[in-house]
Coordinates of N, CA and C and ligand atoms in Angstrom, one line a residue:
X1 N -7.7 39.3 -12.8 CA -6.3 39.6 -12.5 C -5.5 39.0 -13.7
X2 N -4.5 39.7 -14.1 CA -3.3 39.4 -15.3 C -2.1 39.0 -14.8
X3 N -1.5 38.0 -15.1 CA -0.4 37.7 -14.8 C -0.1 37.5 -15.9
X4 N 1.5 38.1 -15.6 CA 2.5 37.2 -17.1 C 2.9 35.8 -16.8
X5 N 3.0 35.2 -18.1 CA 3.1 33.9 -18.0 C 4.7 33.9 -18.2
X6 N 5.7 33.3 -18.1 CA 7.1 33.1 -17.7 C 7.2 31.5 -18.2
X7 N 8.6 31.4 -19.1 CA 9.0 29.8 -18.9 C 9.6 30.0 -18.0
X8 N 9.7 28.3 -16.9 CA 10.6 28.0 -15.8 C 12.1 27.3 -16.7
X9 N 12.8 27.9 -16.2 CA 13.9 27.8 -16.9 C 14.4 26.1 -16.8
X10 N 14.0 25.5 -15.9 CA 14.5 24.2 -15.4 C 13.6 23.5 -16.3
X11 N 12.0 22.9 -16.3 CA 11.3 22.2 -16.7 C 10.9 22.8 -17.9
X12 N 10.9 24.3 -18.0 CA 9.8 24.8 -19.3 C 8.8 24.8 -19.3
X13 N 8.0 24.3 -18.3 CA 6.8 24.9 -18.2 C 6.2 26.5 -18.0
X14 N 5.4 26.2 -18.8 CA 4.5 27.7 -18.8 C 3.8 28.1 -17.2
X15 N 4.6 29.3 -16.3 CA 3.9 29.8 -15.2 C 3.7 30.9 -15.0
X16 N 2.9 31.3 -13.5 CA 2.5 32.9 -13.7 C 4.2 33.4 -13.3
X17 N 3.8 34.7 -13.2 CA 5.7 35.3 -13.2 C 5.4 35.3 -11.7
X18 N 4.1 35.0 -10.8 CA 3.6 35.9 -9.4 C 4.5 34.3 -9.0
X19 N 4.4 33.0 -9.5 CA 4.7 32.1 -9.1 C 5.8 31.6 -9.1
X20 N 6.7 32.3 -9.8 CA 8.4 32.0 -10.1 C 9.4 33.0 -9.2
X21 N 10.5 32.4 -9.3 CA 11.9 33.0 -8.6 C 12.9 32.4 -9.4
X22 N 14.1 33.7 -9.3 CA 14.8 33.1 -10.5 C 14.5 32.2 -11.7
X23 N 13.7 33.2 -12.3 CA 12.7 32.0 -13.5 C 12.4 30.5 -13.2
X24 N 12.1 30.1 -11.8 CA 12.1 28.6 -11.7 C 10.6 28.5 -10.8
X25 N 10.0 27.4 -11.4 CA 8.5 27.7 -10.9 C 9.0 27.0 -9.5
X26 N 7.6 26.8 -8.5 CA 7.4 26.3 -7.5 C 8.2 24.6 -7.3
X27 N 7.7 23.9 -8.5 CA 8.0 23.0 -8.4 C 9.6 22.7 -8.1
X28 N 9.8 22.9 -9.6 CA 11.0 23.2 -9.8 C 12.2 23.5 -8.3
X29 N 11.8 24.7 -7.7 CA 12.4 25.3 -6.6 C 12.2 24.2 -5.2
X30 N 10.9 23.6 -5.0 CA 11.1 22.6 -4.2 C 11.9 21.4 -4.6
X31 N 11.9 21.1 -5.6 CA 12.6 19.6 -6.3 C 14.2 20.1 -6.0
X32 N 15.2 21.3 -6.2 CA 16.3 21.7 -6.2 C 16.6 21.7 -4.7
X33 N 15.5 22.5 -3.7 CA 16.0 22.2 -2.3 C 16.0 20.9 -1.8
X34 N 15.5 20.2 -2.2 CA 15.5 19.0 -2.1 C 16.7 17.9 -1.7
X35 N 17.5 18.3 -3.2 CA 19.1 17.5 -2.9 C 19.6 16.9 -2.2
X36 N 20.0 17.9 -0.9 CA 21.2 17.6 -0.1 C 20.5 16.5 0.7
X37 N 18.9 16.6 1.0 CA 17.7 15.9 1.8 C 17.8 14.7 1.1
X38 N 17.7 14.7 0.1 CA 17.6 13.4 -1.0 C 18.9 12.9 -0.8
X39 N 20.3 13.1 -0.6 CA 20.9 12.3 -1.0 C 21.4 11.9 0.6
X40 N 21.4 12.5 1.6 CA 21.0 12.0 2.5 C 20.1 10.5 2.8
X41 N 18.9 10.7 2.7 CA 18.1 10.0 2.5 C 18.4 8.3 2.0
X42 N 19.1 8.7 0.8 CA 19.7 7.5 0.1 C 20.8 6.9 0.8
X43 N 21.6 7.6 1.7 CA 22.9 7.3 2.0 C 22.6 6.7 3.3
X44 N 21.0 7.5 4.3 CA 21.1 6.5 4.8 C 20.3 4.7 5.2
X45 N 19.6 5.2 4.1 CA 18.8 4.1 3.4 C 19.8 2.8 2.9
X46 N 20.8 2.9 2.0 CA 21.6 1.9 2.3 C 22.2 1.6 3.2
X47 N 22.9 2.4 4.0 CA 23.0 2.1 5.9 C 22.5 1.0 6.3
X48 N 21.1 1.3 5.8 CA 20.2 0.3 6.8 C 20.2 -0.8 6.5
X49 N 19.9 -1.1 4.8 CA 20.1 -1.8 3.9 C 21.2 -3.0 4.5
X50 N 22.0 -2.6 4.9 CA 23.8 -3.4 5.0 C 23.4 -3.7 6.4
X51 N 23.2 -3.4 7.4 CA 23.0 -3.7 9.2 C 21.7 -4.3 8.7
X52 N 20.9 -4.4 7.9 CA 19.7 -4.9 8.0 C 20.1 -6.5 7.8
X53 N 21.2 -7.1 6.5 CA 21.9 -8.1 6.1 C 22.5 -8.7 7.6
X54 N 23.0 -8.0 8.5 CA 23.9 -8.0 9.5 C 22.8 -8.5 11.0
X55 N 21.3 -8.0 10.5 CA 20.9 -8.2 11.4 C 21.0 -7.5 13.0
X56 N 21.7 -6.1 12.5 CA 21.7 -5.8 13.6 C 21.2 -4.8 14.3
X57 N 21.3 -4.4 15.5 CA 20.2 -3.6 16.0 C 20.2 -2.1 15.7
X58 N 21.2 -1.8 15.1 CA 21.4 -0.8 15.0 C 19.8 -0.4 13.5
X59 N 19.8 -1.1 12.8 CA 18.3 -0.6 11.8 C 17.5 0.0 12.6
X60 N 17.1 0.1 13.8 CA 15.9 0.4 14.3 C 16.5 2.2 14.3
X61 N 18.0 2.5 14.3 CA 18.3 3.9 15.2 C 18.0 4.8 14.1
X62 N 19.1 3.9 12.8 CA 18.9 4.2 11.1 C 17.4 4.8 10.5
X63 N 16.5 3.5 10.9 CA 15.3 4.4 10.5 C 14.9 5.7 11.6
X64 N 15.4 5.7 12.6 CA 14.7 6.6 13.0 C 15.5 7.7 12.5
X65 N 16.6 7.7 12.2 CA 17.4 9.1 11.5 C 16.8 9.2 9.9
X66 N 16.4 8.0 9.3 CA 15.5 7.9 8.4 C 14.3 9.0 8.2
X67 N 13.7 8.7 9.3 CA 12.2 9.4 9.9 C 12.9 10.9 10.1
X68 N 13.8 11.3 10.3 CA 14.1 13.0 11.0 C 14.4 13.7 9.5
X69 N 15.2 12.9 8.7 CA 15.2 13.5 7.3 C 13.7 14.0 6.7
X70 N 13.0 13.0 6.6 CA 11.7 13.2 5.8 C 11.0 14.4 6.6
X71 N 11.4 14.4 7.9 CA 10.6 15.7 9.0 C 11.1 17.0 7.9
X72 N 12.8 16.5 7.9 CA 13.1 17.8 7.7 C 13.0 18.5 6.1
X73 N 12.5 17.6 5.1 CA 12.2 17.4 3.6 C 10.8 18.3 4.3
X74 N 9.7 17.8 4.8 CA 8.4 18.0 5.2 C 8.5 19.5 5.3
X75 N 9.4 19.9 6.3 CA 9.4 21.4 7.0 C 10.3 22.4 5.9
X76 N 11.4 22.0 5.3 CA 11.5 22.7 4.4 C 10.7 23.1 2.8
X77 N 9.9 21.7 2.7 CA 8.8 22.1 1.5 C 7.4 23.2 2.4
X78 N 7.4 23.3 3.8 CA 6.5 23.8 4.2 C 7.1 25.7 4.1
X79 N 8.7 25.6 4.5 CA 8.7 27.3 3.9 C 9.0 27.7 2.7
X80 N 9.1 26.5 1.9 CA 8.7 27.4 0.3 C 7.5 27.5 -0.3
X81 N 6.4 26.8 0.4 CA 5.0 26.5 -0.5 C 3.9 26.9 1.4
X82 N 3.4 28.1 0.7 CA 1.9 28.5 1.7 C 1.4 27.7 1.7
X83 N 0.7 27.7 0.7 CA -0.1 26.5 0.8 C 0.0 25.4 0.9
X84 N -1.1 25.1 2.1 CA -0.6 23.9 2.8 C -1.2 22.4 2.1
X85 N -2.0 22.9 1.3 CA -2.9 21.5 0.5 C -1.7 20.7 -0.4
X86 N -1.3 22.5 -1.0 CA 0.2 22.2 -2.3 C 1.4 21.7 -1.8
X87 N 1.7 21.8 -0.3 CA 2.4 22.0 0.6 C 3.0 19.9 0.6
X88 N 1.5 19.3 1.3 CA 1.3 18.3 1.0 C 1.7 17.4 0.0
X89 N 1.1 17.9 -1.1 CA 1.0 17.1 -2.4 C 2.7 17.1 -3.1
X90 N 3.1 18.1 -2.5 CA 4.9 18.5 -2.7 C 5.7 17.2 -2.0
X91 N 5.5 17.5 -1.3 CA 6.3 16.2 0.3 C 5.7 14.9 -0.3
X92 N 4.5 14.5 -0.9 CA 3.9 13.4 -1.1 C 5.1 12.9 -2.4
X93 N 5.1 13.9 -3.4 CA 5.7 13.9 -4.4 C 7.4 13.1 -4.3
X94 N 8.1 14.3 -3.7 CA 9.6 14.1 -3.0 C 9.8 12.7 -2.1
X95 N 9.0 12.6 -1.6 CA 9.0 10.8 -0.6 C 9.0 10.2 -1.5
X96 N 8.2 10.0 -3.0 CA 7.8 9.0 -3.3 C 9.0 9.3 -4.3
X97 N 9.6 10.0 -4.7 CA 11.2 10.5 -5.3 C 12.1 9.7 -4.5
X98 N 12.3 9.9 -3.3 CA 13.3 9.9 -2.5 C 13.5 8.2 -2.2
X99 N 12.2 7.6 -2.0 CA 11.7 6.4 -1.9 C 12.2 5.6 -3.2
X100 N 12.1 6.0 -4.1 CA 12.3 5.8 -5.8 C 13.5 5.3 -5.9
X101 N 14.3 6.5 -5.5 CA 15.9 6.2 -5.5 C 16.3 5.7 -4.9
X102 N 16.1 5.2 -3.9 CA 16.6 4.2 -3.3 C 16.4 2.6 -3.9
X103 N 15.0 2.7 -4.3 CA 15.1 1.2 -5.3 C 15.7 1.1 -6.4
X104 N 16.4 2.4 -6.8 CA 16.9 2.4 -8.1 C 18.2 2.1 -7.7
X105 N 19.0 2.1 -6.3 CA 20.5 2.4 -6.3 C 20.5 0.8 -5.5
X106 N 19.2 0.2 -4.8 CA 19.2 -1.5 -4.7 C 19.4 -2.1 -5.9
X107 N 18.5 -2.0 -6.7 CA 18.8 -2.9 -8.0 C 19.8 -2.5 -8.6
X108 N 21.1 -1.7 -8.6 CA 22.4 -1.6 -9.2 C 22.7 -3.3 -8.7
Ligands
ZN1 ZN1 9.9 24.2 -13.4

């Protein structure tokens, strides 16, 4: 089978064209949907952060809205990527992103 190979306009990497949209590979296209999930994520991660200082009960509700974001990071990398192995290693990726930023916007 022949595929044309395509740059992704975002990263530059070399892909098949079967594997792009709007010249942006897979990756790329999951990392972009990402955003709104991601800054969520962060916003409520400090949340918790501050009632965590406070000690108060409310951290326990925080992470659980915590927990519904990453569902919803999880189920949206699951309708852009079939495959579900890739699917995985996508969400693995973005947590450990999403996770990232938050230690980066602690240490400010
Ligand atoms: Zn890309």
């Amino acid at each position: 089978m022949s595929s044309i190979l395509v740059f992704c306009r975002d990263c530059g990497k070399q892909v098949p064209s079967s594997d792009t949209q709007d010249q942006l590979c897979l990756d790329c296209r999951v990392r972009r949907s990402m955003a709104d999930l991601r800054d969520e994520h962060a916003r409520l991660w400090r949340k918790r952060e501050r009632y965590r200082s406070h000690n108060s009960a409310n951290v326990v509700q925080i992470a659980h809205q915590i927990a519904r974001v990453e569902d919803r990071m999880a189920s949206r990398i699951r309708e852009l990527v079939s495959n579900e192995r890739r699917a995985g290693e996508l969400l693995q990726r973005e947590l450990e992103a999403a996770r990232g930023q938050r230690y980066t916007i602690k240490g400010v």
